[in-house]
mmCIF file with all atom_site columns, C-alpha atoms in Angstrom:
data_model
loop_
_atom_site.group_PDB
_atom_site.id
_atom_site.type_symbol
_atom_site.label_atom_id
_atom_site.label_alt_id
_atom_site.label_comp_id
_atom_site.label_asym_id
_atom_site.label_entity_id
_atom_site.label_seq_id
_atom_site.pdbx_PDB_ins_code
_atom_site.Cartn_x
_atom_site.Cartn_y
_atom_site.Cartn_z
_atom_site.occupancy
_atom_site.B_iso_or_equiv
_atom_site.pdbx_formal_charge
_atom_site.auth_seq_id
_atom_site.auth_comp_id
_atom_site.auth_asym_id
_atom_site.auth_atom_id
_atom_site.pdbx_PDB_model_num
ATOM 1   C CA . UNK A 1 1   ? 55.423 211.752 113.814 1.00 0.00 ? 1   UNK A CA 1
ATOM 2   C CA . UNK A 1 2   ? 56.164 213.021 117.284 1.00 0.00 ? 2   UNK A CA 1
ATOM 3   C CA . UNK A 1 3   ? 58.567 211.031 119.384 1.00 0.00 ? 3   UNK A CA 1
ATOM 4   C CA . UNK A 1 4   ? 56.472 211.794 122.424 1.00 0.00 ? 4   UNK A CA 1
ATOM 5   C CA . UNK A 1 5   ? 52.725 211.592 122.566 1.00 0.00 ? 5   UNK A CA 1
ATOM 6   C CA . UNK A 1 6   ? 52.049 211.697 126.276 1.00 0.00 ? 6   UNK A CA 1
ATOM 7   C CA . UNK A 1 7   ? 51.747 215.272 127.450 1.00 0.00 ? 7   UNK A CA 1
ATOM 8   C CA . UNK A 1 8   ? 53.785 216.085 130.542 1.00 0.00 ? 8   UNK A CA 1
ATOM 9   C CA . UNK A 1 9   ? 53.325 219.099 132.856 1.00 0.00 ? 9   UNK A CA 1
ATOM 10  C CA . UNK A 1 10  ? 56.135 220.807 130.921 1.00 0.00 ? 10  UNK A CA 1
ATOM 11  C CA . UNK A 1 11  ? 54.595 220.164 127.492 1.00 0.00 ? 11  UNK A CA 1
ATOM 12  C CA . UNK A 1 12  ? 51.167 221.287 128.711 1.00 0.00 ? 12  UNK A CA 1
ATOM 13  C CA . UNK A 1 13  ? 52.646 224.784 128.810 1.00 0.00 ? 13  UNK A CA 1
ATOM 14  C CA . UNK A 1 14  ? 53.366 224.475 125.085 1.00 0.00 ? 14  UNK A CA 1
ATOM 15  C CA . UNK A 1 15  ? 50.171 222.698 123.955 1.00 0.00 ? 15  UNK A CA 1
ATOM 16  C CA . UNK A 1 16  ? 46.447 222.923 124.497 1.00 0.00 ? 16  UNK A CA 1
ATOM 17  C CA . UNK A 1 17  ? 44.351 219.775 124.014 1.00 0.00 ? 17  UNK A CA 1
ATOM 18  C CA . UNK A 1 18  ? 41.202 220.170 121.917 1.00 0.00 ? 18  UNK A CA 1
ATOM 19  C CA . UNK A 1 19  ? 38.588 217.415 121.748 1.00 0.00 ? 19  UNK A CA 1
ATOM 20  C CA . UNK A 1 20  ? 37.673 216.916 118.079 1.00 0.00 ? 20  UNK A CA 1
ATOM 21  C CA . UNK A 1 21  ? 34.766 214.824 116.784 1.00 0.00 ? 21  UNK A CA 1
ATOM 22  C CA . UNK A 1 22  ? 35.120 213.342 113.280 1.00 0.00 ? 22  UNK A CA 1
ATOM 23  C CA . UNK A 1 23  ? 32.432 211.312 111.505 1.00 0.00 ? 23  UNK A CA 1
ATOM 24  C CA . UNK A 1 24  ? 33.574 207.836 110.450 1.00 0.00 ? 24  UNK A CA 1
ATOM 25  C CA . UNK A 1 25  ? 32.897 208.711 106.793 1.00 0.00 ? 25  UNK A CA 1
ATOM 26  C CA . UNK A 1 26  ? 35.913 211.069 106.985 1.00 0.00 ? 26  UNK A CA 1
ATOM 27  C CA . UNK A 1 27  ? 38.182 208.009 106.978 1.00 0.00 ? 27  UNK A CA 1
ATOM 28  C CA . UNK A 1 28  ? 36.725 206.256 103.930 1.00 0.00 ? 28  UNK A CA 1
ATOM 29  C CA . UNK A 1 29  ? 39.715 205.500 101.639 1.00 0.00 ? 29  UNK A CA 1
ATOM 30  C CA . UNK A 1 30  ? 41.905 207.952 103.584 1.00 0.00 ? 30  UNK A CA 1
ATOM 31  C CA . UNK A 1 31  ? 44.771 207.905 106.018 1.00 0.00 ? 31  UNK A CA 1
ATOM 32  C CA . UNK A 1 32  ? 43.565 206.995 109.493 1.00 0.00 ? 32  UNK A CA 1
ATOM 33  C CA . UNK A 1 33  ? 45.659 209.124 111.859 1.00 0.00 ? 33  UNK A CA 1
ATOM 34  C CA . UNK A 1 34  ? 47.134 207.407 114.885 1.00 0.00 ? 34  UNK A CA 1
ATOM 35  C CA . UNK A 1 35  ? 48.348 208.797 118.171 1.00 0.00 ? 35  UNK A CA 1
ATOM 36  C CA . UNK A 1 36  ? 51.352 211.032 117.482 1.00 0.00 ? 36  UNK A CA 1
ATOM 37  C CA . UNK A 1 37  ? 50.741 211.713 113.756 1.00 0.00 ? 37  UNK A CA 1
ATOM 38  C CA . UNK A 1 38  ? 50.971 215.283 112.512 1.00 0.00 ? 38  UNK A CA 1
ATOM 39  C CA . UNK A 1 39  ? 47.540 216.295 111.195 1.00 0.00 ? 39  UNK A CA 1
ATOM 40  C CA . UNK A 1 40  ? 45.756 219.360 109.874 1.00 0.00 ? 40  UNK A CA 1
ATOM 41  C CA . UNK A 1 41  ? 41.997 219.314 110.237 1.00 0.00 ? 41  UNK A CA 1
ATOM 42  C CA . UNK A 1 42  ? 39.351 221.937 109.675 1.00 0.00 ? 42  UNK A CA 1
ATOM 43  C CA . UNK A 1 43  ? 37.475 222.653 112.911 1.00 0.00 ? 43  UNK A CA 1
ATOM 44  C CA . UNK A 1 44  ? 34.157 224.324 113.606 1.00 0.00 ? 44  UNK A CA 1
ATOM 45  C CA . UNK A 1 45  ? 31.873 224.737 116.568 1.00 0.00 ? 45  UNK A CA 1
ATOM 46  C CA . UNK A 1 46  ? 28.607 222.800 116.358 1.00 0.00 ? 46  UNK A CA 1
ATOM 47  C CA . UNK A 1 47  ? 26.457 221.247 119.069 1.00 0.00 ? 47  UNK A CA 1
ATOM 48  C CA . UNK A 1 48  ? 27.494 217.778 120.256 1.00 0.00 ? 48  UNK A CA 1
ATOM 49  C CA . UNK A 1 49  ? 25.865 215.445 122.788 1.00 0.00 ? 49  UNK A CA 1
ATOM 50  C CA . UNK A 1 50  ? 26.746 216.519 126.331 1.00 0.00 ? 50  UNK A CA 1
ATOM 51  C CA . UNK A 1 51  ? 27.940 213.018 127.223 1.00 0.00 ? 51  UNK A CA 1
ATOM 52  C CA . UNK A 1 52  ? 30.951 213.523 124.918 1.00 0.00 ? 52  UNK A CA 1
ATOM 53  C CA . UNK A 1 53  ? 32.194 216.372 127.090 1.00 0.00 ? 53  UNK A CA 1
ATOM 54  C CA . UNK A 1 54  ? 32.486 220.124 126.831 1.00 0.00 ? 54  UNK A CA 1
ATOM 55  C CA . UNK A 1 55  ? 34.404 222.129 124.282 1.00 0.00 ? 55  UNK A CA 1
ATOM 56  C CA . UNK A 1 56  ? 34.173 219.432 121.607 1.00 0.00 ? 56  UNK A CA 1
ATOM 57  C CA . UNK A 1 57  ? 34.646 220.750 118.082 1.00 0.00 ? 57  UNK A CA 1
ATOM 58  C CA . UNK A 1 58  ? 33.553 219.085 114.882 1.00 0.00 ? 58  UNK A CA 1
ATOM 59  C CA . UNK A 1 59  ? 36.382 218.302 112.502 1.00 0.00 ? 59  UNK A CA 1
ATOM 60  C CA . UNK A 1 60  ? 36.680 217.466 108.843 1.00 0.00 ? 60  UNK A CA 1
ATOM 61  C CA . UNK A 1 61  ? 39.629 216.550 106.663 1.00 0.00 ? 61  UNK A CA 1
ATOM 62  C CA . UNK A 1 62  ? 38.396 218.765 103.824 1.00 0.00 ? 62  UNK A CA 1
ATOM 63  C CA . UNK A 1 63  ? 38.190 222.573 103.796 1.00 0.00 ? 63  UNK A CA 1
ATOM 64  C CA . UNK A 1 64  ? 34.638 223.817 104.363 1.00 0.00 ? 64  UNK A CA 1
ATOM 65  C CA . UNK A 1 65  ? 33.282 227.357 104.714 1.00 0.00 ? 65  UNK A CA 1
ATOM 66  C CA . UNK A 1 66  ? 33.549 228.578 108.277 1.00 0.00 ? 66  UNK A CA 1
ATOM 67  C CA . UNK A 1 67  ? 36.018 225.893 109.381 1.00 0.00 ? 67  UNK A CA 1
ATOM 68  C CA . UNK A 1 68  ? 39.447 226.870 110.689 1.00 0.00 ? 68  UNK A CA 1
ATOM 69  C CA . UNK A 1 69  ? 42.532 224.836 109.637 1.00 0.00 ? 69  UNK A CA 1
ATOM 70  C CA . UNK A 1 70  ? 44.172 223.506 112.801 1.00 0.00 ? 70  UNK A CA 1
ATOM 71  C CA . UNK A 1 71  ? 47.452 221.596 112.993 1.00 0.00 ? 71  UNK A CA 1
ATOM 72  C CA . UNK A 1 72  ? 48.440 219.324 115.853 1.00 0.00 ? 72  UNK A CA 1
ATOM 73  C CA . UNK A 1 73  ? 48.849 215.683 116.826 1.00 0.00 ? 73  UNK A CA 1
ATOM 74  C CA . UNK A 1 74  ? 46.437 213.218 118.426 1.00 0.00 ? 74  UNK A CA 1
ATOM 75  C CA . UNK A 1 75  ? 47.274 212.219 121.999 1.00 0.00 ? 75  UNK A CA 1
ATOM 76  C CA . UNK A 1 76  ? 44.176 210.028 122.409 1.00 0.00 ? 76  UNK A CA 1
ATOM 77  C CA . UNK A 1 77  ? 41.797 208.421 119.880 1.00 0.00 ? 77  UNK A CA 1
ATOM 78  C CA . UNK A 1 78  ? 38.414 206.905 120.808 1.00 0.00 ? 78  UNK A CA 1
ATOM 79  C CA . UNK A 1 79  ? 35.715 205.344 118.649 1.00 0.00 ? 79  UNK A CA 1
ATOM 80  C CA . UNK A 1 80  ? 32.170 206.419 119.588 1.00 0.00 ? 80  UNK A CA 1
ATOM 81  C CA . UNK A 1 81  ? 29.554 203.665 119.335 1.00 0.00 ? 81  UNK A CA 1
ATOM 82  C CA . UNK A 1 82  ? 25.841 204.458 119.803 1.00 0.00 ? 82  UNK A CA 1
ATOM 83  C CA . UNK A 1 83  ? 22.683 202.453 120.344 1.00 0.00 ? 83  UNK A CA 1
ATOM 84  C CA . UNK A 1 84  ? 20.240 203.239 117.536 1.00 0.00 ? 84  UNK A CA 1
ATOM 85  C CA . UNK A 1 85  ? 16.466 203.679 117.485 1.00 0.00 ? 85  UNK A CA 1
ATOM 86  C CA . UNK A 1 86  ? 13.791 204.718 115.029 1.00 0.00 ? 86  UNK A CA 1
ATOM 87  C CA . UNK A 1 87  ? 12.479 203.391 111.752 1.00 0.00 ? 87  UNK A CA 1
ATOM 88  C CA . UNK A 1 88  ? 14.859 201.285 109.677 1.00 0.00 ? 88  UNK A CA 1
ATOM 89  C CA . UNK A 1 89  ? 15.297 204.034 107.073 1.00 0.00 ? 89  UNK A CA 1
ATOM 90  C CA . UNK A 1 90  ? 16.099 206.720 109.693 1.00 0.00 ? 90  UNK A CA 1
ATOM 91  C CA . UNK A 1 91  ? 18.000 205.151 112.632 1.00 0.00 ? 91  UNK A CA 1
ATOM 92  C CA . UNK A 1 92  ? 19.248 207.775 115.115 1.00 0.00 ? 92  UNK A CA 1
ATOM 93  C CA . UNK A 1 93  ? 21.629 207.566 118.111 1.00 0.00 ? 93  UNK A CA 1
ATOM 94  C CA . UNK A 1 94  ? 19.933 207.136 121.490 1.00 0.00 ? 94  UNK A CA 1
ATOM 95  C CA . UNK A 1 95  ? 20.963 209.941 123.890 1.00 0.00 ? 95  UNK A CA 1
ATOM 96  C CA . UNK A 1 96  ? 23.001 208.610 126.791 1.00 0.00 ? 96  UNK A CA 1
ATOM 97  C CA . UNK A 1 97  ? 24.000 205.405 124.992 1.00 0.00 ? 97  UNK A CA 1
ATOM 98  C CA . UNK A 1 98  ? 27.480 206.391 123.782 1.00 0.00 ? 98  UNK A CA 1
ATOM 99  C CA . UNK A 1 99  ? 30.175 203.804 124.373 1.00 0.00 ? 99  UNK A CA 1
ATOM 100 C CA . UNK A 1 100 ? 33.735 205.064 123.812 1.00 0.00 ? 100 UNK A CA 1
ATOM 101 C CA . UNK A 1 101 ? 36.644 202.710 123.219 1.00 0.00 ? 101 UNK A CA 1
ATOM 102 C CA . UNK A 1 102 ? 40.285 203.725 123.077 1.00 0.00 ? 102 UNK A CA 1
ATOM 103 C CA . UNK A 1 103 ? 42.227 202.812 119.945 1.00 0.00 ? 103 UNK A CA 1
ATOM 104 C CA . UNK A 1 104 ? 45.705 203.702 118.709 1.00 0.00 ? 104 UNK A CA 1
ATOM 105 C CA . UNK A 1 105 ? 44.363 204.339 115.196 1.00 0.00 ? 105 UNK A CA 1
ATOM 106 C CA . UNK A 1 106 ? 40.775 204.325 113.855 1.00 0.00 ? 106 UNK A CA 1
ATOM 107 C CA . UNK A 1 107 ? 39.942 200.866 112.495 1.00 0.00 ? 107 UNK A CA 1
ATOM 108 C CA . UNK A 1 108 ? 39.759 200.069 108.787 1.00 0.00 ? 108 UNK A CA 1
ATOM 109 C CA . UNK A 1 109 ? 36.204 198.843 109.300 1.00 0.00 ? 109 UNK A CA 1
ATOM 110 C CA . UNK A 1 110 ? 33.746 200.405 111.722 1.00 0.00 ? 110 UNK A CA 1
ATOM 111 C CA . UNK A 1 111 ? 31.066 198.375 113.510 1.00 0.00 ? 111 UNK A CA 1
ATOM 112 C CA . UNK A 1 112 ? 27.682 198.870 111.855 1.00 0.00 ? 112 UNK A CA 1
ATOM 113 C CA . UNK A 1 113 ? 24.950 196.661 113.270 1.00 0.00 ? 113 UNK A CA 1
ATOM 114 C CA . UNK A 1 114 ? 21.197 197.166 113.299 1.00 0.00 ? 114 UNK A CA 1
ATOM 115 C CA . UNK A 1 115 ? 21.048 198.164 116.977 1.00 0.00 ? 115 UNK A CA 1
ATOM 116 C CA . UNK A 1 116 ? 24.503 199.750 117.533 1.00 0.00 ? 116 UNK A CA 1
ATOM 117 C CA . UNK A 1 117 ? 26.883 201.561 115.225 1.00 0.00 ? 117 UNK A CA 1
ATOM 118 C CA . UNK A 1 118 ? 30.284 203.280 115.285 1.00 0.00 ? 118 UNK A CA 1
ATOM 119 C CA . UNK A 1 119 ? 29.417 206.800 114.152 1.00 0.00 ? 119 UNK A CA 1
ATOM 120 C CA . UNK A 1 120 ? 32.330 209.038 115.142 1.00 0.00 ? 120 UNK A CA 1
ATOM 121 C CA . UNK A 1 121 ? 35.917 209.180 116.290 1.00 0.00 ? 121 UNK A CA 1
ATOM 122 C CA . UNK A 1 122 ? 36.713 211.462 119.237 1.00 0.00 ? 122 UNK A CA 1
ATOM 123 C CA . UNK A 1 123 ? 40.308 212.680 119.180 1.00 0.00 ? 123 UNK A CA 1
ATOM 124 C CA . UNK A 1 124 ? 42.180 214.650 121.821 1.00 0.00 ? 124 UNK A CA 1
ATOM 125 C CA . UNK A 1 125 ? 44.249 216.890 119.552 1.00 0.00 ? 125 UNK A CA 1
ATOM 126 C CA . UNK A 1 126 ? 47.336 218.607 120.990 1.00 0.00 ? 126 UNK A CA 1
ATOM 127 C CA . UNK A 1 127 ? 47.772 222.024 119.378 1.00 0.00 ? 127 UNK A CA 1
ATOM 128 C CA . UNK A 1 128 ? 50.713 224.339 120.014 1.00 0.00 ? 128 UNK A CA 1
ATOM 129 C CA . UNK A 1 129 ? 49.743 227.390 122.031 1.00 0.00 ? 129 UNK A CA 1
ATOM 130 C CA . UNK A 1 130 ? 50.126 230.681 120.211 1.00 0.00 ? 130 UNK A CA 1
#
């Protein structure tokens, strides 16, 4: 674990912060990384809702074709909760309804109601510049 997690102007010269989106299923029976933990995730570029920001990469804890292993440490962790719509067997997130809440570590249990659901974790990952 890093003794510092807040990035200062000096450390920003050493690190770049990448927003990484992980599906909540990634944490099922696995270590839930908290701010400051050393992690290696496999990142890939895929479209994400604009309301989550620009430059967001999808991440997974398991190697997958086309994903690049990336090592760093989380400096911010947020749970993404969406309003849902559609038939009961195919509920989908409603665009523009994302609610993000800051957490130190992803929870053991994610909220999963009929009308709203935690679907992802958005992590600001500090990666050493090369």
